[in-house]
């Protein structure tokens, strides 16, 4: 029997980038809130454009 033994050193394991987790479908309430917020933002931008137009015509 030999006096000592050598350990086999394995190569480091290459880790692949983590697979992207599939997105969970958003809840119905979240979708409704998104729709309301989007409409409100559109209305606000339209109102802002109208105000600018009125200011330009007043000059």
Backbone as JSON, one array per atom type, in Angstrom:
{
  "sequence": "XXXXXXXXXXXXXXXXXXXXXXXXXXXXXXXXXXXXXXXXXXXXXXXXXXXXXXXXXXX",
  "N": [[0.84, -1.16, 0.0], [0.53, 2.22, -0.89], [2.29, 5.04, 0.56], [1.05, 7.51, 0.51], [-1.76, 9.05, -1.19], [-2.99, 10.52, -4.24], [-5.42, 13.0, -4.74], [-8.05, 13.1, -7.06], [-8.55, 15.92, -8.91], [-11.31, 17.57, -9.91], [-12.49, 19.36, -12.78], [-13.72, 22.73, -12.59], [-17.22, 23.24, -12.41], [-19.04, 24.52, -15.05], [-21.25, 27.05, -14.91], [-24.27, 27.63, -16.39], [-25.98, 30.56, -17.59], [-28.7, 31.57, -15.57], [-31.85, 30.28, -16.37], [-34.4, 32.22, -17.77], [-37.17, 33.0, -15.85], [-40.47, 32.14, -16.61], [-42.84, 34.7, -17.21], [-45.4, 35.42, -14.93], [-48.85, 35.47, -15.58], [-50.51, 38.57, -15.39], [-52.69, 39.7, -12.83], [-56.25, 40.16, -12.98], [-57.22, 42.49, -11.78], [-54.92, 44.07, -11.69], [-54.48, 44.45, -14.42], [-56.75, 45.94, -15.08], [-56.32, 48.28, -13.6], [-53.98, 49.19, -14.85], [-55.03, 49.82, -17.37], [-56.82, 51.93, -16.75], [-55.0, 53.81, -15.76], [-53.45, 54.28, -18.02], [-55.31, 55.45, -19.77], [-55.93, 57.75, -18.31], [-53.46, 59.07, -18.34], [-53.23, 59.59, -21.06], [-55.38, 61.37, -21.42], [-54.51, 63.48, -19.84], [-52.21, 64.32, -21.21], [-53.36, 65.15, -23.6], [-54.91, 67.28, -22.71], [-52.9, 68.98, -21.86], [-51.64, 69.58, -24.26], [-53.72, 70.97, -25.52], [-53.88, 73.22, -23.86], [-51.42, 74.42, -24.38], [-51.79, 75.04, -27.07], [-53.87, 76.9, -26.89], [-52.56, 78.95, -25.52], [-50.68, 79.74, -27.42], [-52.29, 80.73, -29.48], [-53.43, 82.89, -28.24], [-51.5, 84.78, -28.12]],
  "CA": [[0.0, 0.0, 0.0], [1.39, 3.41, -0.94], [2.33, 5.86, 1.76], [0.05, 8.57, 0.36], [-2.48, 8.98, -2.47], [-3.34, 11.82, -4.82], [-6.84, 13.15, -5.02], [-8.36, 13.54, -8.41], [-9.19, 17.21, -8.87], [-12.2, 17.72, -11.06], [-12.56, 20.72, -13.31], [-14.87, 23.45, -12.05], [-18.44, 23.11, -13.18], [-19.45, 25.77, -15.69], [-22.67, 27.31, -14.66], [-24.95, 28.37, -17.46], [-26.81, 31.63, -17.02], [-29.99, 31.07, -15.09], [-32.92, 30.39, -17.34], [-35.38, 33.24, -17.41], [-38.42, 32.4, -15.38], [-41.59, 32.66, -17.41], [-43.61, 35.7, -16.47], [-46.74, 35.0, -14.53], [-49.85, 36.39, -16.12], [-50.92, 39.56, -14.39], [-54.04, 39.54, -12.33], [-57.29, 40.95, -13.64], [-57.28, 43.82, -11.16], [-53.74, 44.81, -12.14], [-54.71, 44.83, -15.81], [-57.74, 47.02, -15.1], [-55.66, 49.49, -13.1], [-53.1, 49.65, -15.92], [-55.85, 50.45, -18.42], [-57.29, 53.23, -16.25], [-53.85, 54.72, -15.67], [-53.06, 54.64, -19.38], [-56.31, 56.4, -20.28], [-55.78, 59.01, -17.58], [-52.25, 59.71, -18.84], [-53.54, 60.12, -22.4], [-56.23, 62.55, -21.26], [-53.69, 64.56, -19.28], [-51.33, 64.84, -22.26], [-54.21, 65.87, -24.55], [-55.28, 68.54, -22.08], [-51.71, 69.81, -21.85], [-51.47, 70.07, -25.64], [-54.77, 71.97, -25.76], [-53.51, 74.44, -23.14], [-50.33, 75.06, -25.14], [-52.37, 75.59, -28.29], [-54.61, 78.1, -26.5], [-51.58, 80.0, -25.17], [-50.05, 80.22, -28.66], [-53.27, 81.51, -30.24], [-53.73, 84.1, -27.47], [-50.4, 85.76, -28.32]],
  "C": [[0.9, 1.24, 0.0], [1.29, 4.25, 0.34], [1.32, 7.01, 1.69], [-0.62, 8.41, -1.01], [-2.78, 10.4, -2.94], [-4.84, 11.86, -5.07], [-7.0, 13.56, -6.48], [-9.09, 14.87, -8.3], [-10.03, 17.36, -10.13], [-12.21, 19.17, -11.51], [-13.8, 21.42, -12.75], [-16.07, 23.33, -13.0], [-18.8, 24.46, -13.77], [-20.93, 25.95, -15.49], [-23.23, 28.13, -15.81], [-25.76, 29.49, -16.83], [-28.18, 31.07, -16.65], [-31.06, 31.29, -16.15], [-33.94, 31.41, -16.86], [-36.67, 32.56, -16.99], [-39.56, 32.97, -16.21], [-42.42, 33.62, -16.57], [-44.99, 35.16, -16.16], [-47.74, 35.97, -15.15], [-50.33, 37.32, -15.02], [-52.37, 39.34, -14.02], [-55.01, 40.49, -13.02], [-57.35, 42.36, -13.08], [-56.1, 44.67, -11.62], [-53.92, 45.29, -13.57], [-55.69, 45.99, -15.89], [-57.12, 48.34, -14.64], [-54.73, 50.06, -14.16], [-53.89, 50.37, -17.01], [-56.33, 51.83, -17.99], [-56.15, 54.24, -16.22], [-53.42, 55.19, -17.06], [-54.03, 55.67, -19.97], [-56.18, 57.76, -19.61], [-54.55, 59.78, -18.08], [-52.49, 60.31, -20.23], [-54.36, 61.39, -22.3], [-55.42, 63.74, -20.75], [-52.8, 65.16, -20.37], [-52.14, 65.61, -23.31], [-54.6, 67.23, -23.99], [-54.1, 69.5, -22.08], [-51.46, 70.39, -23.24], [-52.49, 71.16, -25.95], [-54.42, 73.28, -25.07], [-52.4, 75.17, -23.88], [-50.86, 75.73, -26.39], [-53.12, 76.89, -27.99], [-53.67, 79.25, -26.17], [-50.96, 80.6, -26.43], [-51.02, 81.08, -29.45], [-53.59, 82.83, -29.54], [-52.67, 85.17, -27.71], [-50.57, 86.56, -29.57]]
}
